């Protein structure tokens, strides 16, 4: 409820308490809630660990795979895996805004991997209709200007 009310940090604290108490016996729905709260709070490292834990337990969940991919792209980690997840789940999106964000995340991953042609092609497909899309487009453009940024 805290997450839905716009308090991701408070939600994350509550989920962490639950995970600490339950340990490995935590139900998948608690782990997933903690992953979503981590993602919303900007804790991409935590979200990645928790989303992977859910997927290992439950199997393919397109929405979870998309969130995992977004967190990976934002951190600049495992970008090939992120692209694979985004491409695999792309056809399952019916919402134009979500598909647009997906293209922009793919563009950002390609830009971080040093693939400017692929990034620019995806940028051309995407619109900047929402504030989020505009922000992502700016991130892609900035990354293209900087070039590849290898992670240590």
Tab-separated table of C-alpha atoms in Angstrom:
chain	number	residue	atom	x	y	z
A	1	UNK	CA	0.000	0.000	0.000
A	2	UNK	CA	2.842	2.389	0.767
A	3	UNK	CA	4.214	1.881	-2.734
A	4	UNK	CA	0.864	2.646	-4.361
A	5	UNK	CA	0.537	5.761	-2.206
A	6	UNK	CA	3.802	7.165	-3.502
A	7	UNK	CA	6.090	6.184	-0.623
A	8	UNK	CA	8.543	3.751	-2.240
A	9	UNK	CA	11.227	4.237	0.429
A	10	UNK	CA	8.790	3.480	3.242
A	11	UNK	CA	7.510	0.467	1.302
A	12	UNK	CA	11.068	-0.707	0.733
A	13	UNK	CA	11.851	-0.444	4.448
A	14	UNK	CA	8.754	-2.512	5.302
A	15	UNK	CA	9.587	-5.145	2.694
A	16	UNK	CA	13.206	-5.338	3.864
A	17	UNK	CA	11.986	-5.934	7.405
A	18	UNK	CA	9.751	-8.738	6.113
A	19	UNK	CA	12.588	-10.256	4.067
A	20	UNK	CA	14.939	-10.071	7.057
A	21	UNK	CA	12.376	-11.841	9.224
A	22	UNK	CA	11.350	-14.478	6.669
A	23	UNK	CA	14.701	-15.056	4.978
A	24	UNK	CA	14.710	-17.670	2.220
A	25	UNK	CA	11.174	-18.705	3.248
A	26	UNK	CA	9.736	-15.365	2.101
A	27	UNK	CA	6.818	-15.922	-0.291
A	28	UNK	CA	7.396	-14.881	-3.893
A	29	UNK	CA	4.804	-12.107	-3.562
A	30	UNK	CA	6.839	-10.533	-0.734
A	31	UNK	CA	10.057	-10.789	-2.745
A	32	UNK	CA	8.284	-9.295	-5.767
A	33	UNK	CA	6.872	-6.469	-3.647
A	34	UNK	CA	10.361	-5.744	-2.339
A	35	UNK	CA	11.714	-5.779	-5.902
A	36	UNK	CA	9.074	-3.305	-7.086
A	37	UNK	CA	9.700	-1.074	-4.069
A	38	UNK	CA	13.465	-1.195	-4.708
A	39	UNK	CA	12.918	-0.282	-8.356
A	40	UNK	CA	10.576	2.599	-7.493
A	41	UNK	CA	12.992	3.895	-4.840
A	42	UNK	CA	15.851	3.919	-7.354
A	43	UNK	CA	17.701	1.018	-5.725
A	44	UNK	CA	18.416	-0.743	-9.002
A	45	UNK	CA	21.068	-3.040	-7.519
A	46	UNK	CA	18.571	-4.333	-4.965
A	47	UNK	CA	15.817	-4.589	-7.556
A	48	UNK	CA	18.040	-6.649	-9.860
A	49	UNK	CA	18.844	-9.193	-7.145
A	50	UNK	CA	15.195	-9.488	-6.116
A	51	UNK	CA	13.753	-9.640	-9.651
A	52	UNK	CA	16.235	-12.402	-10.486
A	53	UNK	CA	15.200	-14.264	-7.342
A	54	UNK	CA	11.527	-14.089	-8.357
A	55	UNK	CA	12.230	-15.211	-11.927
A	56	UNK	CA	14.361	-18.122	-10.677
A	57	UNK	CA	11.500	-19.238	-8.446
A	58	UNK	CA	8.458	-18.572	-10.626
A	59	UNK	CA	9.728	-18.625	-14.201
A	60	UNK	CA	8.988	-16.210	-17.024
A	61	UNK	CA	6.954	-13.154	-16.058
A	62	UNK	CA	7.087	-10.539	-18.853
A	63	UNK	CA	6.417	-7.558	-16.589
A	64	UNK	CA	9.111	-8.634	-14.153
A	65	UNK	CA	11.523	-9.286	-17.016
A	66	UNK	CA	10.895	-5.760	-18.330
A	67	UNK	CA	11.530	-4.206	-14.918
A	68	UNK	CA	14.709	-6.263	-14.539
A	69	UNK	CA	15.866	-5.096	-17.970
A	70	UNK	CA	15.139	-1.463	-17.120
A	71	UNK	CA	17.124	-1.729	-13.887
A	72	UNK	CA	20.026	-3.352	-15.739
A	73	UNK	CA	20.050	-0.611	-18.382
A	74	UNK	CA	19.868	2.152	-15.782
A	75	UNK	CA	22.903	0.640	-14.019
A	76	UNK	CA	24.709	-0.127	-17.269
A	77	UNK	CA	25.132	-3.782	-16.277
A	78	UNK	CA	24.520	-6.960	-18.249
A	79	UNK	CA	23.309	-4.887	-21.181
A	80	UNK	CA	23.181	-7.841	-23.584
A	81	UNK	CA	20.896	-9.660	-21.157
A	82	UNK	CA	18.775	-6.520	-20.813
A	83	UNK	CA	18.428	-6.202	-24.587
A	84	UNK	CA	17.447	-9.842	-24.859
A	85	UNK	CA	14.768	-9.403	-22.189
A	86	UNK	CA	13.446	-6.216	-23.801
A	87	UNK	CA	13.317	-7.746	-27.268
A	88	UNK	CA	11.620	-10.908	-25.998
A	89	UNK	CA	8.911	-8.987	-24.141
A	90	UNK	CA	8.443	-6.273	-26.793
A	91	UNK	CA	5.751	-8.142	-28.738
A	92	UNK	CA	3.657	-8.594	-25.583
A	93	UNK	CA	3.138	-4.850	-25.132
A	94	UNK	CA	-0.140	-3.403	-26.321
A	95	UNK	CA	0.114	-0.028	-24.609
A	96	UNK	CA	1.704	2.587	-26.904
A	97	UNK	CA	3.396	4.456	-24.048
A	98	UNK	CA	4.918	1.275	-22.618
A	99	UNK	CA	6.134	0.204	-26.072
A	100	UNK	CA	7.633	3.649	-26.585
A	101	UNK	CA	9.496	3.446	-23.263
A	102	UNK	CA	10.699	-0.024	-24.220
A	103	UNK	CA	12.173	1.319	-27.497
A	104	UNK	CA	13.907	4.103	-25.594
A	105	UNK	CA	15.367	1.667	-23.051
A	106	UNK	CA	16.636	-0.472	-25.938
A	107	UNK	CA	18.119	2.659	-27.512
A	108	UNK	CA	19.862	3.524	-24.243
A	109	UNK	CA	21.271	0.007	-23.898
A	110	UNK	CA	22.575	0.125	-27.469
A	111	UNK	CA	24.106	3.557	-26.884
A	112	UNK	CA	25.857	2.279	-23.741
A	113	UNK	CA	27.149	-0.693	-25.733
A	114	UNK	CA	28.607	1.602	-28.386
A	115	UNK	CA	26.044	0.806	-31.072
A	116	UNK	CA	25.029	4.287	-32.209
A	117	UNK	CA	23.260	3.183	-35.410
A	118	UNK	CA	20.942	0.817	-33.526
A	119	UNK	CA	20.335	3.454	-30.844
A	120	UNK	CA	19.476	6.126	-33.420
A	121	UNK	CA	17.134	3.781	-35.303
A	122	UNK	CA	15.203	3.109	-32.096
A	123	UNK	CA	15.169	6.832	-31.271
A	124	UNK	CA	13.517	7.506	-34.621
A	125	UNK	CA	10.742	5.021	-33.815
A	126	UNK	CA	10.081	6.501	-30.390
A	127	UNK	CA	8.131	9.617	-29.536
A	128	UNK	CA	8.630	12.134	-26.742
A	129	UNK	CA	4.969	12.468	-25.833
A	130	UNK	CA	5.420	11.957	-22.102
A	131	UNK	CA	7.789	13.528	-19.615
A	132	UNK	CA	9.361	10.115	-18.984
A	133	UNK	CA	9.917	9.585	-22.730
A	134	UNK	CA	11.494	13.013	-23.042
A	135	UNK	CA	13.863	12.224	-20.144
A	136	UNK	CA	14.844	8.882	-21.666
A	137	UNK	CA	15.400	10.466	-25.079
A	138	UNK	CA	17.724	13.007	-23.434
A	139	UNK	CA	19.639	10.204	-21.685
A	140	UNK	CA	20.090	8.360	-24.982
A	141	UNK	CA	21.268	11.530	-26.735
A	142	UNK	CA	23.733	12.294	-23.923
A	143	UNK	CA	25.039	8.726	-23.983
A	144	UNK	CA	25.511	8.881	-27.761
A	145	UNK	CA	27.497	12.082	-27.346
A	146	UNK	CA	29.702	10.510	-24.633
A	147	UNK	CA	30.213	7.204	-26.422
A	148	UNK	CA	30.772	3.879	-24.687
A	149	UNK	CA	31.160	3.959	-20.918
A	150	UNK	CA	32.639	0.621	-19.840
A	151	UNK	CA	31.717	-0.584	-16.368
A	152	UNK	CA	34.482	-1.790	-14.086
